[in-house]
PDB file of C-alpha atoms and ligand atoms in Angstrom:
ATOM      1  CA  UNK A 496     134.538   1.962 106.613  1.00  0.00           C
ATOM      2  CA  UNK A 497     135.411   0.930 110.041  1.00  0.00           C
ATOM      3  CA  UNK A 498     134.331   3.253 113.482  1.00  0.00           C
ATOM      4  CA  UNK A 499     131.976   5.011 110.856  1.00  0.00           C
ATOM      5  CA  UNK A 500     128.913   5.419 111.933  1.00  0.00           C
ATOM      6  CA  UNK A 501     125.890   5.462 110.036  1.00  0.00           C
ATOM      7  CA  UNK A 502     122.939   5.469 112.490  1.00  0.00           C
ATOM      8  CA  UNK A 503     121.917   8.846 113.864  1.00  0.00           C
ATOM      9  CA  UNK A 504     122.820   9.533 117.153  1.00  0.00           C
ATOM     10  CA  UNK A 505     120.205  11.131 119.127  1.00  0.00           C
ATOM     11  CA  UNK A 506     120.787  14.613 120.956  1.00  0.00           C
ATOM     12  CA  UNK A 507     121.140  14.239 124.833  1.00  0.00           C
ATOM     13  CA  UNK A 508     118.861  13.125 126.966  1.00  0.00           C
ATOM     14  CA  UNK A 509     119.752  15.875 130.124  1.00  0.00           C
ATOM     15  CA  UNK A 510     121.880  18.826 129.130  1.00  0.00           C
ATOM     16  CA  UNK A 511     123.858  20.348 132.978  1.00  0.00           C
ATOM     17  CA  UNK A 512     125.698  23.693 132.145  1.00  0.00           C
ATOM     18  CA  UNK A 513     127.393  26.046 134.313  1.00  0.00           C
ATOM     19  CA  UNK A 514     125.904  29.633 133.507  1.00  0.00           C
ATOM     20  CA  UNK A 515     128.948  30.982 134.003  1.00  0.00           C
ATOM     21  CA  UNK A 516     130.185  35.199 132.820  1.00  0.00           C
ATOM     22  CA  UNK A 517     127.469  37.327 134.493  1.00  0.00           C
ATOM     23  CA  UNK A 518     129.593  39.769 136.551  1.00  0.00           C
ATOM     24  CA  UNK A 519     132.415  39.674 133.383  1.00  0.00           C
ATOM     25  CA  UNK A 520     128.982  40.518 131.006  1.00  0.00           C
ATOM     26  CA  UNK A 521     128.306  43.568 132.759  1.00  0.00           C
ATOM     27  CA  UNK A 522     131.322  44.682 134.187  1.00  0.00           C
ATOM     28  CA  UNK A 523     131.983  44.975 130.370  1.00  0.00           C
ATOM     29  CA  UNK A 524     128.823  47.458 129.599  1.00  0.00           C
ATOM     30  CA  UNK A 525     130.157  49.276 133.247  1.00  0.00           C
ATOM     31  CA  UNK A 526     126.954  47.849 134.894  1.00  0.00           C
ATOM     32  CA  UNK A 527     126.874  46.534 138.646  1.00  0.00           C
ATOM     33  CA  UNK A 528     127.074  41.787 139.183  1.00  0.00           C
ATOM     34  CA  UNK A 529     123.578  41.905 139.574  1.00  0.00           C
ATOM     35  CA  UNK A 530     122.619  43.673 136.605  1.00  0.00           C
ATOM     36  CA  UNK A 531     124.969  41.284 134.736  1.00  0.00           C
ATOM     37  CA  UNK A 532     123.100  38.296 136.735  1.00  0.00           C
ATOM     38  CA  UNK A 533     118.923  39.819 136.084  1.00  0.00           C
ATOM     39  CA  UNK A 534     120.182  39.819 132.414  1.00  0.00           C
ATOM     40  CA  UNK A 535     122.103  36.747 132.681  1.00  0.00           C
ATOM     41  CA  UNK A 536     118.221  35.403 134.106  1.00  0.00           C
ATOM     42  CA  UNK A 537     116.730  36.520 131.129  1.00  0.00           C
ATOM     43  CA  UNK A 538     119.241  33.806 129.041  1.00  0.00           C
ATOM     44  CA  UNK A 539     117.787  31.408 132.071  1.00  0.00           C
ATOM     45  CA  UNK A 540     114.576  32.093 130.563  1.00  0.00           C
ATOM     46  CA  UNK A 541     114.504  31.825 126.877  1.00  0.00           C
ATOM     47  CA  UNK A 542     117.822  28.141 127.326  1.00  0.00           C
ATOM     48  CA  UNK A 543     115.037  27.280 128.912  1.00  0.00           C
ATOM     49  CA  UNK A 544     111.912  26.980 126.245  1.00  0.00           C
ATOM     50  CA  UNK A 545     114.778  25.849 123.294  1.00  0.00           C
ATOM     51  CA  UNK A 546     114.638  23.173 125.278  1.00  0.00           C
ATOM     52  CA  UNK A 547     111.663  22.017 125.141  1.00  0.00           C
ATOM     53  CA  UNK A 548     111.369  23.202 121.862  1.00  0.00           C
ATOM     54  CA  UNK A 549     114.884  20.892 120.700  1.00  0.00           C
ATOM     55  CA  UNK A 550     112.696  18.184 122.640  1.00  0.00           C
ATOM     56  CA  UNK A 551     115.188  17.679 125.557  1.00  0.00           C
ATOM     57  CA  UNK A 552     114.031  17.124 128.447  1.00  0.00           C
ATOM     58  CA  UNK A 553     115.630  17.367 131.079  1.00  0.00           C
ATOM     59  CA  UNK A 554     117.397  20.218 131.555  1.00  0.00           C
ATOM     60  CA  UNK A 555     119.813  21.447 134.872  1.00  0.00           C
ATOM     61  CA  UNK A 556     121.391  24.488 135.789  1.00  0.00           C
ATOM     62  CA  UNK A 557     123.892  25.822 138.723  1.00  0.00           C
ATOM     63  CA  UNK A 558     122.179  28.457 139.445  1.00  0.00           C
ATOM     64  CA  UNK A 559     124.372  29.237 142.722  1.00  0.00           C
ATOM     65  CA  UNK A 560     126.652  27.301 144.310  1.00  0.00           C
ATOM     66  CA  UNK A 561     127.847  26.592 147.704  1.00  0.00           C
ATOM     67  CA  UNK A 562     130.745  27.964 147.669  1.00  0.00           C
ATOM     68  CA  UNK A 563     129.433  31.611 146.235  1.00  0.00           C
ATOM     69  CA  UNK A 564     128.589  32.598 149.858  1.00  0.00           C
ATOM     70  CA  UNK A 565     131.841  33.934 149.908  1.00  0.00           C
ATOM     71  CA  UNK A 566     130.849  35.921 147.429  1.00  0.00           C
ATOM     72  CA  UNK A 567     130.435  39.918 148.729  1.00  0.00           C
ATOM     73  CA  UNK A 568     126.506  40.580 150.770  1.00  0.00           C
ATOM     74  CA  UNK A 569     124.939  42.578 148.217  1.00  0.00           C
ATOM     75  CA  UNK A 570     125.764  40.326 145.732  1.00  0.00           C
ATOM     76  CA  UNK A 571     124.029  36.418 147.521  1.00  0.00           C
ATOM     77  CA  UNK A 572     121.371  38.747 148.356  1.00  0.00           C
ATOM     78  CA  UNK A 573     120.380  39.554 145.000  1.00  0.00           C
ATOM     79  CA  UNK A 574     120.684  36.110 143.738  1.00  0.00           C
ATOM     80  CA  UNK A 575     118.088  35.351 146.137  1.00  0.00           C
ATOM     81  CA  UNK A 576     116.013  37.627 144.910  1.00  0.00           C
ATOM     82  CA  UNK A 577     116.661  37.236 141.640  1.00  0.00           C
ATOM     83  CA  UNK A 578     116.146  33.685 142.812  1.00  0.00           C
ATOM     84  CA  UNK A 579     112.338  34.079 144.443  1.00  0.00           C
ATOM     85  CA  UNK A 580     111.355  36.879 141.522  1.00  0.00           C
ATOM     86  CA  UNK A 581     112.564  34.358 138.978  1.00  0.00           C
ATOM     87  CA  UNK A 582     109.673  31.411 140.080  1.00  0.00           C
ATOM     88  CA  UNK A 583     107.535  34.323 141.563  1.00  0.00           C
ATOM     89  CA  UNK A 584     107.444  35.112 137.230  1.00  0.00           C
ATOM     90  CA  UNK A 585     107.769  31.241 135.389  1.00  0.00           C
ATOM     91  CA  UNK A 586     105.854  29.317 137.682  1.00  0.00           C
ATOM     92  CA  UNK A 587     102.508  29.963 135.590  1.00  0.00           C
ATOM     93  CA  UNK A 588     104.719  29.574 132.328  1.00  0.00           C
ATOM     94  CA  UNK A 589     106.534  26.164 133.609  1.00  0.00           C
ATOM     95  CA  UNK A 590     102.335  24.947 134.570  1.00  0.00           C
ATOM     96  CA  UNK A 591     101.311  26.423 131.189  1.00  0.00           C
ATOM     97  CA  UNK A 592     104.607  24.148 129.651  1.00  0.00           C
ATOM     98  CA  UNK A 593     104.049  21.429 132.093  1.00  0.00           C
ATOM     99  CA  UNK A 594     107.823  21.507 133.002  1.00  0.00           C
ATOM    100  CA  UNK A 595     108.534  19.704 136.466  1.00  0.00           C
ATOM    101  CA  UNK A 596     110.777  21.778 138.332  1.00  0.00           C
ATOM    102  CA  UNK A 597     113.282  19.864 140.739  1.00  0.00           C
ATOM    103  CA  UNK A 598     116.106  21.823 143.241  1.00  0.00           C
ATOM    104  CA  UNK A 599     119.195  19.714 143.772  1.00  0.00           C
ATOM    105  CA  UNK A 600     121.667  21.571 146.691  1.00  0.00           C
ATOM    106  CA  UNK A 601     121.220  21.712 150.744  1.00  0.00           C
ATOM    107  CA  UNK A 602     118.300  24.043 150.542  1.00  0.00           C
ATOM    108  CA  UNK A 603     117.189  23.704 153.738  1.00  0.00           C
ATOM    109  CA  UNK A 604     120.724  26.044 154.252  1.00  0.00           C
ATOM    110  CA  UNK A 605     118.244  28.873 151.260  1.00  0.00           C
ATOM    111  CA  UNK A 606     116.976  31.893 153.414  1.00  0.00           C
ATOM    112  CA  UNK A 607     113.367  31.347 153.924  1.00  0.00           C
ATOM    113  CA  UNK A 608     111.631  33.302 152.136  1.00  0.00           C
ATOM    114  CA  UNK A 609     113.873  31.816 148.935  1.00  0.00           C
ATOM    115  CA  UNK A 610     112.674  27.841 150.736  1.00  0.00           C
ATOM    116  CA  UNK A 611     109.126  29.166 150.547  1.00  0.00           C
ATOM    117  CA  UNK A 612     108.818  30.293 146.916  1.00  0.00           C
ATOM    118  CA  UNK A 613     111.457  27.554 145.585  1.00  0.00           C
ATOM    119  CA  UNK A 614     108.602  24.452 147.398  1.00  0.00           C
ATOM    120  CA  UNK A 615     105.833  26.286 146.090  1.00  0.00           C
ATOM    121  CA  UNK A 616     106.645  26.003 143.101  1.00  0.00           C
ATOM    122  CA  UNK A 617     107.939  22.213 142.663  1.00  0.00           C
ATOM    123  CA  UNK A 618     104.469  21.205 144.134  1.00  0.00           C
ATOM    124  CA  UNK A 619     103.131  23.310 142.116  1.00  0.00           C
ATOM    125  CA  UNK A 620     104.928  20.807 138.763  1.00  0.00           C
ATOM    126  CA  UNK A 621     105.517  17.810 140.674  1.00  0.00           C
ATOM    127  CA  UNK A 622     102.532  16.443 138.584  1.00  0.00           C
ATOM    128  CA  UNK A 623     104.609  16.484 135.181  1.00  0.00           C
ATOM    129  CA  UNK A 624     106.829  14.296 133.734  1.00  0.00           C
ATOM    130  CA  UNK A 625     107.717  14.679 130.407  1.00  0.00           C
ATOM    131  CA  UNK A 626     110.206  17.768 130.855  1.00  0.00           C
ATOM    132  CA  UNK A 627     111.994  18.408 134.369  1.00  0.00           C
ATOM    133  CA  UNK A 628     114.119  21.753 135.012  1.00  0.00           C
ATOM    134  CA  UNK A 629     116.151  20.922 137.920  1.00  0.00           C
ATOM    135  CA  UNK A 630     117.973  24.251 139.523  1.00  0.00           C
ATOM    136  CA  UNK A 631     121.046  23.871 141.810  1.00  0.00           C
ATOM    137  CA  UNK A 632     120.995  25.618 144.847  1.00  0.00           C
ATOM    138  CA  UNK A 633     123.508  26.064 147.202  1.00  0.00           C
ATOM    139  CA  UNK A 634     125.176  22.874 145.464  1.00  0.00           C
ATOM    140  CA  UNK A 635     128.456  21.260 145.761  1.00  0.00           C
ATOM    141  CA  UNK A 636     129.005  17.901 144.166  1.00  0.00           C
ATOM    142  CA  UNK A 637     131.537  16.601 147.230  1.00  0.00           C
ATOM    143  CA  UNK A 638     128.738  17.743 149.715  1.00  0.00           C
ATOM    144  CA  UNK A 639     126.045  16.142 148.167  1.00  0.00           C
ATOM    145  CA  UNK A 640     128.628  12.698 148.201  1.00  0.00           C
ATOM    146  CA  UNK A 641     128.833  13.436 151.801  1.00  0.00           C
ATOM    147  CA  UNK A 642     125.168  13.347 152.310  1.00  0.00           C
ATOM    148  CA  UNK A 643     124.726  10.718 150.679  1.00  0.00           C
ATOM    149  CA  UNK A 644     127.604   8.249 151.969  1.00  0.00           C
ATOM    150  CA  UNK A 645     126.079   9.665 155.028  1.00  0.00           C
ATOM    151  CA  UNK A 646     122.969   8.484 154.117  1.00  0.00           C
ATOM    152  CA  UNK A 647     123.744   5.400 153.184  1.00  0.00           C
ATOM    153  CA  UNK A 648     125.551   4.526 156.337  1.00  0.00           C
ATOM    154  CA  UNK A 649     122.660   5.506 158.622  1.00  0.00           C
ATOM    155  CA  UNK A 650     120.815   2.922 156.160  1.00  0.00           C
ATOM    156  CA  UNK A 651     123.440   0.075 156.537  1.00  0.00           C
ATOM    157  CA  UNK A 652     123.131   0.322 159.897  1.00  0.00           C
ATOM    158  CA  UNK A 653     118.879  -0.136 160.301  1.00  0.00           C
ATOM    159  CA  UNK A 654     120.468  -3.286 158.401  1.00  0.00           C
ATOM    160  CA  UNK A 655     117.628  -1.791 155.272  1.00  0.00           C
ATOM    161  CA  UNK A 656     121.289  -2.442 153.173  1.00  0.00           C
ATOM    162  CA  UNK A 657     124.546  -4.389 152.851  1.00  0.00           C
ATOM    163  CA  UNK A 658     127.151  -3.040 151.792  1.00  0.00           C
ATOM    164  CA  UNK A 659     128.962  -5.867 150.451  1.00  0.00           C
ATOM    165  CA  UNK A 660     126.059  -5.941 147.581  1.00  0.00           C
ATOM    166  CA  UNK A 661     125.821  -2.413 146.865  1.00  0.00           C
ATOM    167  CA  UNK A 662     126.569  -1.219 143.423  1.00  0.00           C
ATOM    168  CA  UNK A 663     126.912   2.077 142.019  1.00  0.00           C
ATOM    169  CA  UNK A 664     122.995   1.994 141.267  1.00  0.00           C
ATOM    170  CA  UNK A 665     121.858   1.352 144.539  1.00  0.00           C
ATOM    171  CA  UNK A 666     125.091   4.178 146.001  1.00  0.00           C
ATOM    172  CA  UNK A 667     123.414   7.335 143.897  1.00  0.00           C
ATOM    173  CA  UNK A 668     119.588   6.506 145.019  1.00  0.00           C
ATOM    174  CA  UNK A 669     120.982   8.019 148.050  1.00  0.00           C
ATOM    175  CA  UNK A 670     122.719  11.330 145.505  1.00  0.00           C
ATOM    176  CA  UNK A 671     119.475  15.160 145.163  1.00  0.00           C
ATOM    177  CA  UNK A 672     119.563  13.669 141.199  1.00  0.00           C
ATOM    178  CA  UNK A 673     118.400  10.475 142.141  1.00  0.00           C
ATOM    179  CA  UNK A 674     115.000  10.964 140.358  1.00  0.00           C
ATOM    180  CA  UNK A 675     116.886  12.256 137.299  1.00  0.00           C
ATOM    181  CA  UNK A 676     118.839  10.236 134.494  1.00  0.00           C
ATOM    182  CA  UNK A 677     123.024  11.072 134.107  1.00  0.00           C
ATOM    183  CA  UNK A 678     123.986  14.648 132.160  1.00  0.00           C
ATOM    184  CA  UNK A 679     125.182  13.351 128.208  1.00  0.00           C
ATOM    185  CA  UNK A 680     125.914  17.036 127.203  1.00  0.00           C
ATOM    186  CA  UNK A 681     127.285  19.790 130.397  1.00  0.00           C
ATOM    187  CA  UNK A 682     128.071  23.801 128.956  1.00  0.00           C
ATOM    188  CA  UNK A 683     129.367  26.489 130.413  1.00  0.00           C
ATOM    189  CA  UNK A 684     129.965  29.886 129.055  1.00  0.00           C
ATOM    190  CA  UNK A 685     132.542  32.019 129.671  1.00  0.00           C
ATOM    191  CA  UNK A 686     135.471  30.670 128.604  1.00  0.00           C
ATOM    192  CA  UNK A 687     136.222  28.894 132.335  1.00  0.00           C
ATOM    193  CA  UNK A 688     137.212  24.696 131.619  1.00  0.00           C
ATOM    194  CA  UNK A 689     136.668  24.161 134.599  1.00  0.00           C
ATOM    195  CA  UNK A 690     134.098  21.771 136.388  1.00  0.00           C
ATOM    196  CA  UNK A 691     133.802  23.496 139.948  1.00  0.00           C
ATOM    197  CA  UNK A 692     132.080  20.597 142.445  1.00  0.00           C
ATOM    198  CA  UNK A 693     129.324  20.776 139.503  1.00  0.00           C
ATOM    199  CA  UNK A 694     127.683  17.390 139.317  1.00  0.00           C
ATOM    200  CA  UNK A 695     130.945  15.319 139.205  1.00  0.00           C
ATOM    201  CA  UNK A 696     129.551  11.788 140.004  1.00  0.00           C
ATOM    202  CA  UNK A 697     126.905  12.386 137.171  1.00  0.00           C
ATOM    203  CA  UNK A 698     128.973  13.654 134.566  1.00  0.00           C
ATOM    204  CA  UNK A 699     131.859  10.578 134.826  1.00  0.00           C
ATOM    205  CA  UNK A 700     130.174   9.947 130.575  1.00  0.00           C
ATOM    206  CA  UNK A 701     129.529  12.809 129.461  1.00  0.00           C
ATOM    207  CA  UNK A 702     130.709  15.127 127.092  1.00  0.00           C
ATOM    208  CA  UNK A 703     131.680  18.890 127.627  1.00  0.00           C
ATOM    209  CA  UNK A 704     131.554  21.847 125.498  1.00  0.00           C
ATOM    210  CA  UNK A 705     132.980  25.647 126.202  1.00  0.00           C
ATOM    211  CA  UNK A 706     132.195  28.279 124.972  1.00  0.00           C
ATOM    212  CA  UNK A 707     133.622  32.084 125.276  1.00  0.00           C
ATOM    213  CA  UNK A 708     129.758  32.735 125.362  1.00  0.00           C
ATOM    214  CA  UNK A 709     129.435  34.225 128.515  1.00  0.00           C
ATOM    215  CA  UNK A 710     126.149  33.569 130.265  1.00  0.00           C
ATOM    216  CA  UNK A 711     123.994  36.195 129.157  1.00  0.00           C
ATOM    217  CA  UNK A 712     124.747  36.179 125.520  1.00  0.00           C
ATOM    218  CA  UNK A 713     123.367  33.070 125.323  1.00  0.00           C
ATOM    219  CA  UNK A 714     120.506  31.724 123.153  1.00  0.00           C
ATOM    220  CA  UNK A 715     119.208  28.912 121.289  1.00  0.00           C
ATOM    221  CA  UNK A 716     121.218  29.757 118.731  1.00  0.00           C
ATOM    222  CA  UNK A 717     123.761  29.379 120.873  1.00  0.00           C
ATOM    223  CA  UNK A 718     122.239  26.356 122.576  1.00  0.00           C
ATOM    224  CA  UNK A 719     122.135  24.644 118.805  1.00  0.00           C
ATOM    225  CA  UNK A 720     125.724  24.538 118.403  1.00  0.00           C
ATOM    226  CA  UNK A 721     126.773  22.795 121.375  1.00  0.00           C
ATOM    227  CA  UNK A 722     124.140  20.279 119.956  1.00  0.00           C
ATOM    228  CA  UNK A 723     125.234  20.186 117.110  1.00  0.00           C
ATOM    229  CA  UNK A 724     129.174  20.180 118.165  1.00  0.00           C
ATOM    230  CA  UNK A 725     128.436  16.889 120.953  1.00  0.00           C
ATOM    231  CA  UNK A 726     126.084  15.280 117.961  1.00  0.00           C
ATOM    232  CA  UNK A 727     129.877  14.671 116.742  1.00  0.00           C
ATOM    233  CA  UNK A 728     131.309  13.180 119.154  1.00  0.00           C
ATOM    234  CA  UNK A 729     131.613   9.794 119.913  1.00  0.00           C
ATOM    235  CA  UNK A 730     130.391   7.957 122.822  1.00  0.00           C
ATOM    236  CA  UNK A 731     132.213   5.143 123.706  1.00  0.00           C
ATOM    237  CA  UNK A 732     131.543   4.144 127.572  1.00  0.00           C
ATOM    238  CA  UNK A 733     135.001   2.235 127.628  1.00  0.00           C
ATOM    239  CA  UNK A 734     134.200   0.116 124.715  1.00  0.00           C
ATOM    240  CA  UNK A 735     136.156   0.465 121.508  1.00  0.00           C
ATOM    241  CA  UNK A 736     135.723   2.481 117.918  1.00  0.00           C
ATOM    242  CA  UNK A 737     135.047  -1.194 116.367  1.00  0.00           C
ATOM    243  CA  UNK A 738     132.663  -2.160 118.433  1.00  0.00           C
ATOM    244  CA  UNK A 739     130.575   0.398 118.574  1.00  0.00           C
ATOM    245  CA  UNK A 740     130.845   0.263 114.782  1.00  0.00           C
ATOM    246  CA  UNK A 741     129.396  -3.588 114.530  1.00  0.00           C
ATOM    247  CA  UNK A 742     126.768  -2.231 117.773  1.00  0.00           C
ATOM    248  CA  UNK A 743     126.038   0.815 116.537  1.00  0.00           C
ATOM    249  CA  UNK A 744     122.609   1.262 117.843  1.00  0.00           C
ATOM    250  CA  UNK A 745     123.808   1.019 121.274  1.00  0.00           C
ATOM    251  CA  UNK A 746     127.015   3.541 120.780  1.00  0.00           C
ATOM    252  CA  UNK A 747     125.146   6.886 122.570  1.00  0.00           C
ATOM    253  CA  UNK A 748     122.963   5.231 125.027  1.00  0.00           C
ATOM    254  CA  UNK A 749     124.709   4.407 129.166  1.00  0.00           C
ATOM    255  CA  UNK A 750     125.100   0.705 129.323  1.00  0.00           C
ATOM    256  CA  UNK A 751     126.452   2.415 133.041  1.00  0.00           C
ATOM    257  CA  UNK A 752     123.655   4.382 133.906  1.00  0.00           C
ATOM    258  CA  UNK A 753     121.313   3.167 136.927  1.00  0.00           C
ATOM    259  CA  UNK A 754     117.241   2.949 136.298  1.00  0.00           C
ATOM    260  CA  UNK A 755     116.150   7.010 137.314  1.00  0.00           C
TER     261      UNK A 755
HETATM  262  C1  FPP B1220     128.719  32.793 137.363  1.00  0.00           C
HETATM  263  O1  FPP B1220     128.803  34.580 136.538  1.00  0.00           O
HETATM  264  C2  FPP B1220     126.699  32.940 137.847  1.00  0.00           C
HETATM  265  C3  FPP B1220     126.381  32.918 138.946  1.00  0.00           C
HETATM  266  C4  FPP B1220     127.193  32.877 140.158  1.00  0.00           C
HETATM  267  C5  FPP B1220     124.998  32.767 139.090  1.00  0.00           C
HETATM  268  C6  FPP B1220     123.715  32.002 137.693  1.00  0.00           C
HETATM  269  C7  FPP B1220     122.634  33.052 138.247  1.00  0.00           C
HETATM  270  C8  FPP B1220     121.851  32.976 137.252  1.00  0.00           C
HETATM  271  C9  FPP B1220     122.943  32.809 136.025  1.00  0.00           C
HETATM  272  C10 FPP B1220     121.145  34.234 136.633  1.00  0.00           C
HETATM  273  C11 FPP B1220     119.636  33.993 138.317  1.00  0.00           C
HETATM  274  C12 FPP B1220     119.369  32.524 137.331  1.00  0.00           C
HETATM  275  C13 FPP B1220     117.908  31.497 138.071  1.00  0.00           C
HETATM  276  C14 FPP B1220     117.705  30.423 138.347  1.00  0.00           C
HETATM  277  C15 FPP B1220     117.327  32.696 138.837  1.00  0.00           C
HETATM  278  P1  FPP B1220     129.731  35.085 137.383  1.00  0.00           P
HETATM  279  O2  FPP B1220     129.056  35.951 138.101  1.00  0.00           O
HETATM  280  O3  FPP B1220     130.847  34.353 138.823  1.00  0.00           O
HETATM  281  O4  FPP B1220     130.754  36.087 136.142  1.00  0.00           O
HETATM  282  P2  FPP B1220     132.862  36.177 136.016  1.00  0.00           P
HETATM  283  O5  FPP B1220     132.873  34.505 136.403  1.00  0.00           O
HETATM  284  O6  FPP B1220     132.284  37.185 134.808  1.00  0.00           O
HETATM  285  O7  FPP B1220     131.915  37.549 137.018  1.00  0.00           O
END
C-alpha cells in the first residue's frame, strides 16, 4: 500500500521530558508541594534507568524553568535542596552506569551550593559518551536564543563568522544544546498540552506525547507506552508520505539535523 513502510521504525535517540504534576500529586494526597517534588525526584531516577535499559542515549529533563523563580520562596528553596540531594545521591550511579551529565540554562544564576554540586557531577562524568543526561535548570528557550544571538553577534564583530554564509547549523552551535542532537520525542505529563519555553528551537521536528499521568506516577511502563505511540508516527520532515515509502530507510532520520 502506498505510504505504508515495512521498515522497523527506530526508537527515539533523544527524549525530552516536561516533568509536570508534582504539585497536584501532593495535593491529591494532602501533602505539601515539596513532598510532591520529592516523589517526582524518585520518578526521575526510575526514568533515567529505564531510558538506559531501553537504549535511549539522550534524555533531557526540564527540572527548573527560568519562570519557576516566581514560585513561593519555600518551594524554590526545596527544589534547589532537592537538586543538591539528587546530585549527591545520583552521581555515583551515573558514573557506574557511564552516563554523562550536562546542564542547560543560565547555570551561573543558580545558588552557589547547587551550582557547585552540579559542576562537580558534570566533571565526574565528563569522560563518558554513550549515555547523556541533561538537566534543564533555570532554563528558558527564549533566553537561550537571546544568549546565542548575542554570542553570534560578538563572533561576527570579531570577524570570526560572516552572517551572509551562516546557516542554522552554524548558529545552533551557540545554543546550550550544541553538543546534543535534536530531541525526537517530547513528553509532557499531567494533562497539560503546552511546551512552556522548553527546547523551542530544538523540537522543530520532534514528535509530542502528552499523558494525563502525573510525573510522580510516570514509570517505565508509561515510558514504553510513549515509545509505542512514537513508533506509529510518520516523521516526514516536509516530504510526502509517498516519498518516504519509496525511500523508507531515510524516513526516520532528520535530514535537517546539523551534526552534533
Ligand atoms: C512541575 O510540577 C515540576 C517542577 C517545577 C519541578 C520538577 C522537579 C522534579 C521532577 C523533581 C526534582 C528533579 C531533579 C532532577 C532534582 P508542578 O509543581 O508544576 O506540578 P503542578 O502543575 O501539579 O503544580
